[in-house]
Structure formats: structure tokens, C-alpha cells
GROMACS .gro file of C-alpha atoms in nm:
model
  213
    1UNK     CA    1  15.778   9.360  14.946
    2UNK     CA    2  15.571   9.535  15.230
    3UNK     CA    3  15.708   9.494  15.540
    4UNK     CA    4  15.388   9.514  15.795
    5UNK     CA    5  15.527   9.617  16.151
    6UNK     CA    6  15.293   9.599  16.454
    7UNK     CA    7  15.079   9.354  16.289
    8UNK     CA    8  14.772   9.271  16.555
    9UNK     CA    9  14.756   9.389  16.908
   10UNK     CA   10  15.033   9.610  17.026
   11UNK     CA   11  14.903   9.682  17.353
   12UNK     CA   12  15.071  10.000  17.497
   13UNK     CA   13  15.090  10.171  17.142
   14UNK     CA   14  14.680  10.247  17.217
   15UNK     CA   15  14.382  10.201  17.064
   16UNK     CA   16  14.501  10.391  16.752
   17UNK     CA   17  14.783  10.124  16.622
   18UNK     CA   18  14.610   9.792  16.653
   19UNK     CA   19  14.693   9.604  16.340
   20UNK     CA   20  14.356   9.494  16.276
   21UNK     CA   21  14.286   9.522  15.930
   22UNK     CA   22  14.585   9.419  15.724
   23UNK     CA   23  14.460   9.002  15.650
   24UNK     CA   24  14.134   9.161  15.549
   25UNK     CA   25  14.256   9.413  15.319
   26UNK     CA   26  14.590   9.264  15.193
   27UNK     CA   27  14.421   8.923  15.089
   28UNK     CA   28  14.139   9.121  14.856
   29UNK     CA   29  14.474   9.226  14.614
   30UNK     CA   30  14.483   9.028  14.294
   31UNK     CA   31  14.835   8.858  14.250
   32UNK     CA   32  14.945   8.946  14.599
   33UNK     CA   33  15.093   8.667  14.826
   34UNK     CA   34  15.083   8.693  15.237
   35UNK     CA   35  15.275   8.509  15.480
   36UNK     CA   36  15.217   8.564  15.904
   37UNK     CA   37  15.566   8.406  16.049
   38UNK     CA   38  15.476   8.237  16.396
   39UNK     CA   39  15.856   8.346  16.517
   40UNK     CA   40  16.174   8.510  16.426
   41UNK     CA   41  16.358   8.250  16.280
   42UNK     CA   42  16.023   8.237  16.025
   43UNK     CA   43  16.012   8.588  15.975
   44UNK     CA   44  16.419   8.523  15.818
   45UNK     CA   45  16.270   8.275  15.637
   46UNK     CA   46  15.965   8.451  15.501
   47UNK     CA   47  16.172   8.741  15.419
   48UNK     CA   48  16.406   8.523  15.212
   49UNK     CA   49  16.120   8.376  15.035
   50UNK     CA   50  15.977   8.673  14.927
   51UNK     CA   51  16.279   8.857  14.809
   52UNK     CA   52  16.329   8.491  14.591
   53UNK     CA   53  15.936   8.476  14.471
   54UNK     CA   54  15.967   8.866  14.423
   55UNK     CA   55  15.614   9.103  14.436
   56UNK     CA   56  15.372   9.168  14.550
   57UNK     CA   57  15.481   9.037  14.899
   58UNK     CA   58  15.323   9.104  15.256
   59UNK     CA   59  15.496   8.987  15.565
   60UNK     CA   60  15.339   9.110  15.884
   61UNK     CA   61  15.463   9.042  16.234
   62UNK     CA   62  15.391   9.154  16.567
   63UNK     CA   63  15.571   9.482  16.773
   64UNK     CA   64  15.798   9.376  17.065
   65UNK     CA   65  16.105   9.150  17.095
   66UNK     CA   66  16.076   8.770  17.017
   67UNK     CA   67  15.846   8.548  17.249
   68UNK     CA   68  16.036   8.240  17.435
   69UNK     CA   69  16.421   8.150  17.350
   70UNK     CA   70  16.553   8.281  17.056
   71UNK     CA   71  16.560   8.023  16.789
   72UNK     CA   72  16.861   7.934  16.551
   73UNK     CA   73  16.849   8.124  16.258
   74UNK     CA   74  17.034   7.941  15.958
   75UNK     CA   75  17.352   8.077  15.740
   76UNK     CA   76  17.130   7.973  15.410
   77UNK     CA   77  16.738   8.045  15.525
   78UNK     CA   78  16.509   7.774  15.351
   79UNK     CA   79  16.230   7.918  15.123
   80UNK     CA   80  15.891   7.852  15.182
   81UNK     CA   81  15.698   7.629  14.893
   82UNK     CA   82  15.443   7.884  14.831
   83UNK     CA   83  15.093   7.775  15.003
   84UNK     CA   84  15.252   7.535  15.199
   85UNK     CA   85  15.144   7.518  15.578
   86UNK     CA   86  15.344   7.325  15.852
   87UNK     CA   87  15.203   7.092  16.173
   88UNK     CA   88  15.333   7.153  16.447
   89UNK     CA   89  15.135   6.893  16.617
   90UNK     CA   90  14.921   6.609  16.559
   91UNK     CA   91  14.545   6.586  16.650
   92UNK     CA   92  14.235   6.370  16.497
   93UNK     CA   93  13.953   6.533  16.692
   94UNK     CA   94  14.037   6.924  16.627
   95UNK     CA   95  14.227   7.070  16.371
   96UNK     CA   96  14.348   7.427  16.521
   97UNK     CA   97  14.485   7.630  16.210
   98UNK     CA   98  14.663   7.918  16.332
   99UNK     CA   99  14.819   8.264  16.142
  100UNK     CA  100  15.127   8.398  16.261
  101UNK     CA  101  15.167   8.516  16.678
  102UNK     CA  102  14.888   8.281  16.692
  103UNK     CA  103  15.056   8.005  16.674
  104UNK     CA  104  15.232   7.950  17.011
  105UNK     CA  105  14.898   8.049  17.199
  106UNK     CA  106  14.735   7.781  17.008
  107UNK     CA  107  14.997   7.465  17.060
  108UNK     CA  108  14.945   7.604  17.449
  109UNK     CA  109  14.547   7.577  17.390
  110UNK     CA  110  14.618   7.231  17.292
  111UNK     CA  111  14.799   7.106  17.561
  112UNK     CA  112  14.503   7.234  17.802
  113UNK     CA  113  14.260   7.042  17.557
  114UNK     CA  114  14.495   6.704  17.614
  115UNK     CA  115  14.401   6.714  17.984
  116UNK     CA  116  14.049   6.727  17.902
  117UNK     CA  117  14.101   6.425  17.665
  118UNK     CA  118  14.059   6.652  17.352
  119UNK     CA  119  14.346   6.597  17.077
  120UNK     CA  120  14.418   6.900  16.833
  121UNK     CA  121  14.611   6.937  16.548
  122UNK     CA  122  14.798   7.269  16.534
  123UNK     CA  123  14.941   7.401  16.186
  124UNK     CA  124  15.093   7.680  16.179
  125UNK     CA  125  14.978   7.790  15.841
  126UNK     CA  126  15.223   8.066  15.759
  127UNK     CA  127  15.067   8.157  15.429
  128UNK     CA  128  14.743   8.414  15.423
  129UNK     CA  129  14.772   8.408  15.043
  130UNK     CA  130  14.794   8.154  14.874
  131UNK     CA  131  14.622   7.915  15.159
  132UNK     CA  132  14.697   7.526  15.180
  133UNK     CA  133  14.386   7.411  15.020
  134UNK     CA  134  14.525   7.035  15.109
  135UNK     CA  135  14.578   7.124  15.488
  136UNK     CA  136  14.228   7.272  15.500
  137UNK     CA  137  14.108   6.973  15.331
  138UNK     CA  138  14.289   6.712  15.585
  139UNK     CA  139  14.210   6.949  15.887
  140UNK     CA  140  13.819   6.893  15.741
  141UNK     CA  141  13.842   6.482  15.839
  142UNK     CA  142  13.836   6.630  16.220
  143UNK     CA  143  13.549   6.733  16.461
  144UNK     CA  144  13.620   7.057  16.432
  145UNK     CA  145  13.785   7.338  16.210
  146UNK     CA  146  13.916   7.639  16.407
  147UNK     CA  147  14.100   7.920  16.285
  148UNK     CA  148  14.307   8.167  16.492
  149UNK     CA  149  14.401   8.530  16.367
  150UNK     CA  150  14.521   8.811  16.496
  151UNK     CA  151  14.331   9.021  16.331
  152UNK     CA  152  13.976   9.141  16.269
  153UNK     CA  153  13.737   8.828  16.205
  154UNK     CA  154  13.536   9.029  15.951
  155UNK     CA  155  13.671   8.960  15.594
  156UNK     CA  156  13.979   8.823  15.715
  157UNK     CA  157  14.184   8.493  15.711
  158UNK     CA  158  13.952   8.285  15.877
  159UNK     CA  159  13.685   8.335  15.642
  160UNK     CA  160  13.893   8.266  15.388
  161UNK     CA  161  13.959   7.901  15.515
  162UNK     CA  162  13.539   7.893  15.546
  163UNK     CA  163  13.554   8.010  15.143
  164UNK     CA  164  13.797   7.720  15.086
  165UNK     CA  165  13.606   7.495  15.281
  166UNK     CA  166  13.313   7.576  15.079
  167UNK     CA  167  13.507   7.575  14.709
  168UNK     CA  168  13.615   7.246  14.814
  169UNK     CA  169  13.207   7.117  14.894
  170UNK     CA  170  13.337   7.040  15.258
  171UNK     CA  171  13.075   7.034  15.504
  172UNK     CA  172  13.227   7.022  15.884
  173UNK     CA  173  13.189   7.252  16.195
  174UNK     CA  174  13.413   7.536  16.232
  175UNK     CA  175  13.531   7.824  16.466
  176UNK     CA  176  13.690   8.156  16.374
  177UNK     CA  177  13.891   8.322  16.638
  178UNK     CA  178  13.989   8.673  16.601
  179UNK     CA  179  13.910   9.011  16.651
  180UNK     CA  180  13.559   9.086  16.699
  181UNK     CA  181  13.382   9.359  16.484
  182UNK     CA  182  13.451   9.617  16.808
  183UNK     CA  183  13.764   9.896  16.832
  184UNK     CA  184  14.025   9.740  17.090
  185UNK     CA  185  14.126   9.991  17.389
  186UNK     CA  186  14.467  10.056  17.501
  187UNK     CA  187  14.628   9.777  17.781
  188UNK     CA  188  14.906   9.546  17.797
  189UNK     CA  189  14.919   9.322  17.496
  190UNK     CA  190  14.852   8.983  17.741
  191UNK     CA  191  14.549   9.121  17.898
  192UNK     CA  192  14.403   9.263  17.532
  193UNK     CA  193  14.469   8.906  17.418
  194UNK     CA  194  14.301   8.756  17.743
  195UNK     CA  195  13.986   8.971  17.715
  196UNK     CA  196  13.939   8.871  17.367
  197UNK     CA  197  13.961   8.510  17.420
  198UNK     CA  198  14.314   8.468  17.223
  199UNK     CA  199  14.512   8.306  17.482
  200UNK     CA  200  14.581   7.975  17.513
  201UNK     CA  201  14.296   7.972  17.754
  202UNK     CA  202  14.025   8.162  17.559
  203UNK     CA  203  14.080   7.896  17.289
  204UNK     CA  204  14.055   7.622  17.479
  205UNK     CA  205  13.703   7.717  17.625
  206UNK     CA  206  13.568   7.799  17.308
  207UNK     CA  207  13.650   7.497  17.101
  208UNK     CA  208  13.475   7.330  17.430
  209UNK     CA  209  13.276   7.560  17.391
  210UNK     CA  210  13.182   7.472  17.061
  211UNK     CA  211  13.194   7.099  17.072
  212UNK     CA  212  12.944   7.096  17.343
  213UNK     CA  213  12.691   7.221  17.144
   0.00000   0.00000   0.00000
């Protein structure tokens, strides 16, 4: 089981520790499964699961304490059914599909799209590897597909929901969010996220972005 610490931007760590690369690389391993926890009480849960499923295993998650209220954390931590993503809330004209940190910045992006009359799904799709093929598939009935990562766009998870999309002859607009193909400097982890569009606000404005067109 590999353990992946300071998984996407880490802010004050600088330019050197950005965990850009791991969805890209870790996905391209034959036999390996991947899950992204969206918070600590998934990250017990994911660890669980992968000590049950046994290796190869990847679990990244992000450096710094827990975001929000710390969540209840159960005696007996459920497992995860492998490939199995989870909605965290409902939406027929966007279908946000978010990886790990991700995931609270993109319910937020969805309650800004609600006062502009926009309705998104949000799943938080915990598994990089294997994907929901089914979730990709229902989030492909919307307006839009857009994925969220926090991690370089290039070869990462995001494309692999466009490889999906295509495998499953599924022809529907889509945005990937991520990291750009661009080195990230040093700054607070907020502002890095704000300057490359990863906040709840950046993702609003580009999936209105990208429905105007």
C-alpha cells in the first residue's frame, strides 16, 4: 500500500513538493488500484479498504490538517466496493465529477451555479483506478461533463474519464480541471488554488464558461 502524502498543492512547501504527477503516473501501473479520499473520515475508510483488497494500493491525500469540522470516524470503517463513486449531490444540467480535495471546492462551485439557475451533480468519485464506468455513463445524460483534479491535467484522471467516455461511444461536452502543463510557484495553498481556477469560484466561471459557448 503506498501511502502518497502531500498529494496536489501544498502551498508553503514551494515549488519543489507540488504533488502534481502522482494520478498521471500511478494510473499507467497494470493491476494497481487508486483511491483520492475527499476527507478524513474517507481517508480511514480508504485505508481500511486497501489493507482488505490488499496490493498494489495508492491512497493520496493532501498536506495540512482536515478542512471544516472533523467528521465521525466509525469503530468498524466500511470498505469501499471497488470502482464505486458516491453523489454527493444531485444535478441534471452538469455533472461535476470530482477526485479527492476536490471535492468540497466543487459542491461550493455548485451552490454558486444554483444562483445562476445552473443545477450540478457533484460525485465525489473516490476511485482513480478502477473508475465508475456507470457514473461516467449517467453523468454523460447531462449538458456537461467536468472533471476536477488536483493534479496535472496532462495524462491524468480527467483524461481518463474522456478515455471512458470514448470506450463507452459517448459523445457529450466536457471540461477537465486541473493543473495546467506549467510548474506551480510557491504561495499559500488558497491563493495557488485561486490562480489556477480550482476554487469553488474558478469552477463555476468555467463551466459558464463553457456552456456559453
Amino acid at each position: 500500500v503506498f501511502a502518497i502524502d502531500r498529494a496536489g498543492i501544498v502551498g508553503e512547501d514551494g515549488p519543489t513538493h507540488h504533488g502534481m504527477f502522482d494520478l498521471a503516473y500511478m494510473r499507467m501501473i497494470p493491476h494497481m488500484r487508486m483511491l483520492a479520499p475527499s476527507n478524513e473520515a474517507e481517508l480511514v475508510h480508504a485505508l481500511h479498504t486497501a489493507l482488505a483488497l490488499g496490493g498494489p494500493f495508492a491512497i493520496r491525500y493532501p498536506r495540512g490538517a482536515a478542512e471544516g469540522v472533523a467528521l465521525p470516524v466509525p469503530d468498524e470503517p466500511p470498505l469501499f466496493e471497488p470502482g464505486r463513486a458516491n453523489v454527493v449531490r444531485e444535478g441534471d444540467d452538469v455533472a461535476i465529477l470530482a477526485f479527492g480535495r476536490m471535492v468540497p471546492r466543487a459542491e461550493a462551485a455548485a451552490e454558486l451555479l444554483s444562483e445562476s439557475g445552473i443545477e450540478a451533480r457533484v460525485v465525489d468519485m473516490r476511485w482513480v483506478k478502477p473508475l465508475d464506468a456507470e457514473e461516467i455513463a449517467r453523468a454523460a445524460q447531462t449538458k456537461l461533463v467536468v472533471t476536477v483534479e488536483g493534479g496535472i491535467i496532462s495524462g491524468g484522471v480527467g483524461e481518463a474519464v474522456l478515455g471512458e467516455l470514448a470506450r463507452q461511444g459517448l459523445a457529450v461536452p466536457a471540461l477537465t480541471l486541473g493543473i495546467p502543463d506549467t510548474f506551480v510557484p510557491q504561495g499559500s495553498t488558497n491563493q495557488l488554488l485561486h490562480d489556477l481556477g480550482l476554487d469553488a469560484e474558478g469552477i463555476a466561471a468555467s463551466v459558464q464558461e463553457r456552456l456559453a459557448r
